[in-house]
mmCIF file of C-alpha atoms in Angstrom:
data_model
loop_
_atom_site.group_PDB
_atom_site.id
_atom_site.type_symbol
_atom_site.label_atom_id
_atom_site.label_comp_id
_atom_site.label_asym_id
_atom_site.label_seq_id
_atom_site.Cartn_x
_atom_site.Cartn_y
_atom_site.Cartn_z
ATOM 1 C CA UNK A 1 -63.689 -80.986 175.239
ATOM 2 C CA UNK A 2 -64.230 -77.479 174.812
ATOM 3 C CA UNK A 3 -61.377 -74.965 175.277
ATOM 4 C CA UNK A 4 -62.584 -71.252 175.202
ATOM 5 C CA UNK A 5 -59.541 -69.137 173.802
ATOM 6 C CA UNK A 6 -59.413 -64.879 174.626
ATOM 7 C CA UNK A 7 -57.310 -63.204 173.084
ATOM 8 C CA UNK A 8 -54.819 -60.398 173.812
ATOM 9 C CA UNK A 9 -55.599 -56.438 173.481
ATOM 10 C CA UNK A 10 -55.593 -55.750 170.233
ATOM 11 C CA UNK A 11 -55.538 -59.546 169.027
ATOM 12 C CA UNK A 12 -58.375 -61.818 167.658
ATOM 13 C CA UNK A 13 -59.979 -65.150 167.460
ATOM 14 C CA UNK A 14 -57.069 -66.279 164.420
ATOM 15 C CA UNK A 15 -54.192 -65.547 167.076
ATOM 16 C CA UNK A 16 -54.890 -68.983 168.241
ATOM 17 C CA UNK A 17 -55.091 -70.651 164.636
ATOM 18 C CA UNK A 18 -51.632 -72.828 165.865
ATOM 19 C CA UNK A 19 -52.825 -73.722 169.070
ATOM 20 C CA UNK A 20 -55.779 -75.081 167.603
ATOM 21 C CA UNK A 21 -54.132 -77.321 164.950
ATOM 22 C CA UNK A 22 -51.893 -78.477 167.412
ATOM 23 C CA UNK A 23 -54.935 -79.340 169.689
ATOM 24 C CA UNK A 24 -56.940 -81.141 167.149
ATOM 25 C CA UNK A 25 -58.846 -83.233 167.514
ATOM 26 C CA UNK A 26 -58.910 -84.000 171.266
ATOM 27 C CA UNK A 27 -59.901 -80.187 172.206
ATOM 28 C CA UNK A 28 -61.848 -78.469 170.266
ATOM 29 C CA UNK A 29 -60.905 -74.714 170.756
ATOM 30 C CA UNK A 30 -63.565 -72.070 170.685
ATOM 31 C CA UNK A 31 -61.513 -68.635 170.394
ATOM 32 C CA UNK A 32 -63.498 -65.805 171.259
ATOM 33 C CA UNK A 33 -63.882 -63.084 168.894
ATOM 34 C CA UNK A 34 -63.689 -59.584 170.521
ATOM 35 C CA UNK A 35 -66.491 -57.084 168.855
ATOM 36 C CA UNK A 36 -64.552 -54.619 166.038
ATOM 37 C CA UNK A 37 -61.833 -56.582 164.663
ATOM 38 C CA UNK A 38 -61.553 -59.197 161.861
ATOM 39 C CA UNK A 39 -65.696 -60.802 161.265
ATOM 40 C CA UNK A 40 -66.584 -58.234 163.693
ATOM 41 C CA UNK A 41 -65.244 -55.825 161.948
ATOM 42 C CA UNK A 42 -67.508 -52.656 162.602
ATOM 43 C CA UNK A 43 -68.988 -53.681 165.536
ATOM 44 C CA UNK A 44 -68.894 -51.302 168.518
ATOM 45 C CA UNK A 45 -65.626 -52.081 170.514
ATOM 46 C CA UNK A 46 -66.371 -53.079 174.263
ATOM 47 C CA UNK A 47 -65.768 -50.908 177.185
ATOM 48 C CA UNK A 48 -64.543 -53.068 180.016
ATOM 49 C CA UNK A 49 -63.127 -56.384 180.479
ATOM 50 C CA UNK A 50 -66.375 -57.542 182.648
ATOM 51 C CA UNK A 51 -68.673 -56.916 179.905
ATOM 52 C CA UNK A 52 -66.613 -58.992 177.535
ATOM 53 C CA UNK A 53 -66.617 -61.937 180.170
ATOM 54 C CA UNK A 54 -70.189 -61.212 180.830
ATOM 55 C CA UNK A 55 -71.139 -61.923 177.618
ATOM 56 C CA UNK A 56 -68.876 -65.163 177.159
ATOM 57 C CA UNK A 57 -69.874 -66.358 180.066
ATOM 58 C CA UNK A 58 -73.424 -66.486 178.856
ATOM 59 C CA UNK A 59 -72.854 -67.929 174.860
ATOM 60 C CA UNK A 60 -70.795 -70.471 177.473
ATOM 61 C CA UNK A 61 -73.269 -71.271 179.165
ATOM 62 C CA UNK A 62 -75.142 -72.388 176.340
ATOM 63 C CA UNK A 63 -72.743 -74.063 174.317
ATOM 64 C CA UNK A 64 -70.581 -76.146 177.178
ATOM 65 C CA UNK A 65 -72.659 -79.540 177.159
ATOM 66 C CA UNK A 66 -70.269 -81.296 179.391
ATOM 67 C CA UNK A 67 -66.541 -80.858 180.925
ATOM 68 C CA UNK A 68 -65.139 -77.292 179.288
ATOM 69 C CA UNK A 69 -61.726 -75.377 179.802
ATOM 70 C CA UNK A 70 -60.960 -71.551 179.543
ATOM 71 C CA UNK A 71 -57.491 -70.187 178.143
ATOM 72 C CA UNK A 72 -56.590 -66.526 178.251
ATOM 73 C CA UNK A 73 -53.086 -65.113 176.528
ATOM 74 C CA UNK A 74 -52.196 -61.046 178.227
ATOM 75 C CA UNK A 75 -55.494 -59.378 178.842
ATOM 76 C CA UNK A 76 -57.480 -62.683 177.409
ATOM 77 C CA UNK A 77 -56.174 -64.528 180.803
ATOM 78 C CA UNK A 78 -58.048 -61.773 182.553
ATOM 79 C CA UNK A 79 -61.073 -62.010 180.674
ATOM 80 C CA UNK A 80 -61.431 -65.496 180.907
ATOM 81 C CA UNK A 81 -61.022 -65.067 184.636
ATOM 82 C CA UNK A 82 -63.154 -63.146 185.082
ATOM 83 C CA UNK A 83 -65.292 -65.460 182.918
ATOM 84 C CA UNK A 84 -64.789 -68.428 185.247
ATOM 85 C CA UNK A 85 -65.867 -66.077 188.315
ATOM 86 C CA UNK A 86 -69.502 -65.525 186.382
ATOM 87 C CA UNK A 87 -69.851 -69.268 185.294
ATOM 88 C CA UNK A 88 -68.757 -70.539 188.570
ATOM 89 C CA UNK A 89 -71.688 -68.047 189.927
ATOM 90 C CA UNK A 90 -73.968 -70.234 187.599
ATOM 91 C CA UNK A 91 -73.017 -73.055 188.282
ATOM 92 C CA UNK A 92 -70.540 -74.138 186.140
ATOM 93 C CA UNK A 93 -67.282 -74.958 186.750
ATOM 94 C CA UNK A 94 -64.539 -75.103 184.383
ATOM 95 C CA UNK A 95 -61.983 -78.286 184.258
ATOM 96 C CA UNK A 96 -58.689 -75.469 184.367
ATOM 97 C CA UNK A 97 -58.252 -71.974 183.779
ATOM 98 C CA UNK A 98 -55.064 -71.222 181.528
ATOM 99 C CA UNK A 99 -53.310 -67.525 182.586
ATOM 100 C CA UNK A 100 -50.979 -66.757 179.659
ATOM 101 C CA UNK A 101 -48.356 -64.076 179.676
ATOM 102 C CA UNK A 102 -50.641 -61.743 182.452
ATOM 103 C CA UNK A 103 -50.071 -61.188 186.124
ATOM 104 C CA UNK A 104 -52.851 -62.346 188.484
ATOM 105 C CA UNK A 105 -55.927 -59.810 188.359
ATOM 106 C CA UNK A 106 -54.867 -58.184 192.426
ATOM 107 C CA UNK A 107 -51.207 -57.792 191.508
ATOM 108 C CA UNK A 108 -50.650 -54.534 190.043
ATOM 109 C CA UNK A 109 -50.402 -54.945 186.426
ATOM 110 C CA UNK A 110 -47.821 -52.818 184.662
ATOM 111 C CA UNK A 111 -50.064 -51.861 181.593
ATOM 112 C CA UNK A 112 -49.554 -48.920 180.021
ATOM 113 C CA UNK A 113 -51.035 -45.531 181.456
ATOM 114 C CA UNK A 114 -51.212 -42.093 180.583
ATOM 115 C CA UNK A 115 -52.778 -41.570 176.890
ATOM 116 C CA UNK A 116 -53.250 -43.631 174.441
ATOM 117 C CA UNK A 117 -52.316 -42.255 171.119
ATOM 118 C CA UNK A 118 -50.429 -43.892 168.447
ATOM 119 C CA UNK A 119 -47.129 -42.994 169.691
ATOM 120 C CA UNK A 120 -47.550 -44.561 172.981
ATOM 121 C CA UNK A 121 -49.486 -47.475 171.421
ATOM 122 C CA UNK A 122 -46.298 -48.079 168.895
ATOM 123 C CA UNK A 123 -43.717 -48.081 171.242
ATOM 124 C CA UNK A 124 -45.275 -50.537 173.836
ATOM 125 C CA UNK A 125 -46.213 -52.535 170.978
ATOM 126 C CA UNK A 126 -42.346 -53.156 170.101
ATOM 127 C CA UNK A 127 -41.500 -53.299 173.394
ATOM 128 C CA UNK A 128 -44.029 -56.849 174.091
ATOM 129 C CA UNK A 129 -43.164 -57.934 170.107
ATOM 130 C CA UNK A 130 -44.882 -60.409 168.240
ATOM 131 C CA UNK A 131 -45.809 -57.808 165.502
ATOM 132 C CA UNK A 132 -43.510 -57.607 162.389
ATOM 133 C CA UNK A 133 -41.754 -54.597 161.851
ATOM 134 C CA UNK A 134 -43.035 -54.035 158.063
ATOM 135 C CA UNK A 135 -46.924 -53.756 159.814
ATOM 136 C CA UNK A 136 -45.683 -51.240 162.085
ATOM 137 C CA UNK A 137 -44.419 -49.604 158.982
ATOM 138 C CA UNK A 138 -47.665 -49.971 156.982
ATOM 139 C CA UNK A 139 -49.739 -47.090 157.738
ATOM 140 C CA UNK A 140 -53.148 -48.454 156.192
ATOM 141 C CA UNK A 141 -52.417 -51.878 158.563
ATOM 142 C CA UNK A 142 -51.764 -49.410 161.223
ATOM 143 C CA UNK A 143 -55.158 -48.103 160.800
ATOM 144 C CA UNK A 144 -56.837 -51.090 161.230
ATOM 145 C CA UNK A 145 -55.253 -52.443 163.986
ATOM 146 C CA UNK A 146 -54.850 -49.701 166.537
ATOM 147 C CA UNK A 147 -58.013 -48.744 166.810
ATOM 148 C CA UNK A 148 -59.509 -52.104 168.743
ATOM 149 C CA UNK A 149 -55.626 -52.268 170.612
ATOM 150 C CA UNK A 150 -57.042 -48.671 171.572
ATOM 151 C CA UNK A 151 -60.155 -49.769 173.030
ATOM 152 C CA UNK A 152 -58.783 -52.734 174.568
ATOM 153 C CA UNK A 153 -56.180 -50.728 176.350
ATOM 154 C CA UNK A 154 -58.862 -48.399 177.469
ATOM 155 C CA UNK A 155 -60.472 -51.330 179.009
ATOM 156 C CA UNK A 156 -57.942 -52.827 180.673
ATOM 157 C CA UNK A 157 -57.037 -49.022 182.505
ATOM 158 C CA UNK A 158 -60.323 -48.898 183.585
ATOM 159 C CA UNK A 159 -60.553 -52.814 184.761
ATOM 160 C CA UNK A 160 -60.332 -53.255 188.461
ATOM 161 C CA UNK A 161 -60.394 -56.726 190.622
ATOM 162 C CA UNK A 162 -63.546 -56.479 192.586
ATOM 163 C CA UNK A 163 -64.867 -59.131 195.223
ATOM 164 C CA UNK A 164 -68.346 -57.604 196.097
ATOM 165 C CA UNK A 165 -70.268 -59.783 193.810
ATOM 166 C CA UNK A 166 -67.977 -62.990 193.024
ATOM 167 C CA UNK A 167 -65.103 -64.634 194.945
ATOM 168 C CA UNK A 168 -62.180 -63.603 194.910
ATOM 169 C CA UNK A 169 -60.797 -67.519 194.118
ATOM 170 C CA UNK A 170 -62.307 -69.930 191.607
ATOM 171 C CA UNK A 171 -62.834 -73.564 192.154
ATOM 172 C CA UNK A 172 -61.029 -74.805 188.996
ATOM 173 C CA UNK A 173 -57.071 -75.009 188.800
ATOM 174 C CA UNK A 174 -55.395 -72.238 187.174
ATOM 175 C CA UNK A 175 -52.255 -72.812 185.781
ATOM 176 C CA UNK A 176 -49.985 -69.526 184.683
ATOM 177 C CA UNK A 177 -47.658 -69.707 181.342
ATOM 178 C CA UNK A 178 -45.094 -67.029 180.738
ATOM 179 C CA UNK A 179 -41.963 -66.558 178.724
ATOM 180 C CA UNK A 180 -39.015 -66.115 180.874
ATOM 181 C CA UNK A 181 -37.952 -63.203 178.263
ATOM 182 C CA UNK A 182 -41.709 -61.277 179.346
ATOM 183 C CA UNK A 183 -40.828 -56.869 179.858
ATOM 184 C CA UNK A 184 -44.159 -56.785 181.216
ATOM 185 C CA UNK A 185 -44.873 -60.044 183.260
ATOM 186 C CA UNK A 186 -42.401 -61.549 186.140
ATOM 187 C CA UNK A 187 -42.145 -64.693 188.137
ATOM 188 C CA UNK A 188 -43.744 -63.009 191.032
ATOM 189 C CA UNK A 189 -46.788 -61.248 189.026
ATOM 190 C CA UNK A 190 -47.701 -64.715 187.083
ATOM 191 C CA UNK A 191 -47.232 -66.255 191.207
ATOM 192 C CA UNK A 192 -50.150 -64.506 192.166
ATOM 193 C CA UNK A 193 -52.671 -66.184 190.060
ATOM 194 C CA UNK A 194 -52.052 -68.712 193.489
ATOM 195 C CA UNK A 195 -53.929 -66.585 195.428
ATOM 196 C CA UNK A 196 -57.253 -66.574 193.054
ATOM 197 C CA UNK A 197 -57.785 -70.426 192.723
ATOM 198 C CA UNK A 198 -58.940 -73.026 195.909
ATOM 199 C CA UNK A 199 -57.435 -75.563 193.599
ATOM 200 C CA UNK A 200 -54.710 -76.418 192.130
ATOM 201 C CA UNK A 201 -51.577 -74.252 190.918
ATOM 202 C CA UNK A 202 -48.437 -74.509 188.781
ATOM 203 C CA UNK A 203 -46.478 -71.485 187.144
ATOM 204 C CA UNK A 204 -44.841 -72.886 183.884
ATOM 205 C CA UNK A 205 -41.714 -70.660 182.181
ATOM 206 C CA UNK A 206 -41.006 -70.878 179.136
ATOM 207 C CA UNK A 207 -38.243 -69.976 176.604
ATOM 208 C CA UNK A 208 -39.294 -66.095 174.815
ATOM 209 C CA UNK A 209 -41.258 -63.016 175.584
ATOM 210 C CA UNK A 210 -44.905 -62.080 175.503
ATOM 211 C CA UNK A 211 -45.617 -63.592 172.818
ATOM 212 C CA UNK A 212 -43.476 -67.110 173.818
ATOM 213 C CA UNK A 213 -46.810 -68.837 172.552
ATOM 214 C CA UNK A 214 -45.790 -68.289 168.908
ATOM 215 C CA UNK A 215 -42.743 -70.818 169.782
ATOM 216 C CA UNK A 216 -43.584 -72.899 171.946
ATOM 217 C CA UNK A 217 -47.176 -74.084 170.750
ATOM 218 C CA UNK A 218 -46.507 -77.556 170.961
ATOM 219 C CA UNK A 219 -45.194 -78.189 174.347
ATOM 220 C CA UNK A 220 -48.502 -75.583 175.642
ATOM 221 C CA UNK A 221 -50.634 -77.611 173.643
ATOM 222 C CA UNK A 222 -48.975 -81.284 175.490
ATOM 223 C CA UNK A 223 -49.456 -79.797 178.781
ATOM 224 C CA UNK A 224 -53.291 -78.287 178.151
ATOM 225 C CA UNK A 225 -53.861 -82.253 176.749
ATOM 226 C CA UNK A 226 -52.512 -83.054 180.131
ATOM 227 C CA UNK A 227 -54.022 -81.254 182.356
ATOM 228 C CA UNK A 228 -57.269 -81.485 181.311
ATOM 229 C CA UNK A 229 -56.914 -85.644 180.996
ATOM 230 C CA UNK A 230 -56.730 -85.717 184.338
ATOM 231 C CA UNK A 231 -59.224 -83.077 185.613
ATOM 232 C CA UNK A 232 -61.919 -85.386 183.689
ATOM 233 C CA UNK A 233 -60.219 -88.042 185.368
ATOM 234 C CA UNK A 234 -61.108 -86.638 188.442
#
């Protein structure tokens, strides 16, 4: 089964190179690769979160044969949500949607406003680790990756839950993971991903911050086996 992967601002399609091994061979993950960053280096960044899932949705659309599954980590699990909203308007329906380390898309999320120059962008990247110190240091790494955590930023301060074209709730089961350690993401922000499915929902906590994936990619990647066993079950 297919499991589209989005990554977080800034991130790319190799931040899920763990969850993929540890998913092999049952799921075969398809990580999305946001325009001007790694292979896409170069490529004009995108300017909002809907045209990213707009244009998912669609290479979805042609690719998902049979039962698929969507899996979003920080601004990813709003993508792919918003993702799910445009395929379910098609007529597709994913098994489960995945909401990693983000708050559900009408809670108010906590990103960071005001401008976004490389102080700002520094400091909020310590504060949600997951990046080594030494890269931080590293000003020619530095000036590779802010520029796409930039743009991604920008898009998620201009990205606002809308229900005048698509529901406000998707079919599929959602199931929100967070670490229990999260600065940016509580118990009661990842509890309102409840209010967006007509399915199923379970909040899952686990042991580290934003980035909890990083250690706990096994026991993420026995529950995703799980879950989707039994939508296809179903």
């Amino acid at each position: 089964m297919p499991l589209f992967c989005f990554p977080h601002a800034g991130g790319g399609a190799t931040s899920f190179l763990r969850l993929a091994t540890a998913l092999t061979p049952e799921i075969d993950v398809l990580a999305v690769q946001y325009p001007g960053r790694q292979d896409r280096f170069g490529e004009p960044f995108a300017t909002s979160l809907t045209e990213l899932a707009a244009t998912v949705a669609a290479e979805a659309r042609r690719v998902a044969a049979g039962p698929f599954a969507l899996f979003g980590h920080s601004m990813g699990a709003t993508v792919a949500f918003e993702a799910a909203r445009r395929l379910e308007g098609g007529g597709l329906t994913p098994v489960a949607l995945f909401a990693s380390g983000r708050v559900g898309p009408s809670h108010p999320p906590g990103d960071l406003t005001g401008p976004l120059d490389d102080a700002a962008l520094l400091a909020d990247i310590r504060l949600l680790g997951g990046t080594p110190e030494e890269i931080l240091q590293d000003p020619d790494m530095m000036s590779i990756l802010l520029p796409p955590l930039r743009a991604d930023y920008r898009a998620l301060q201009s990205y606002r839950f809308a229900t005048d074209v698509y529901r406000e709730q998707v079919a599929c089961r959602i199931t929100a993971l967070i670490g229990n350690r999260d600065p940016r993401v509580s118990k009661d922000g990842a509890l309102a991903w409840s209010r967006h499915t007509a399915a199923e929902f379970e909040l899952l906590e686990f042991d580290g911050g934003h980035f909890y994936l990083d250690g706990s990619t096994d026991s993420v990647a026995d529950h995703i086996r799980t879950v989707l066993r039994d939508g296809v079950r179903v």
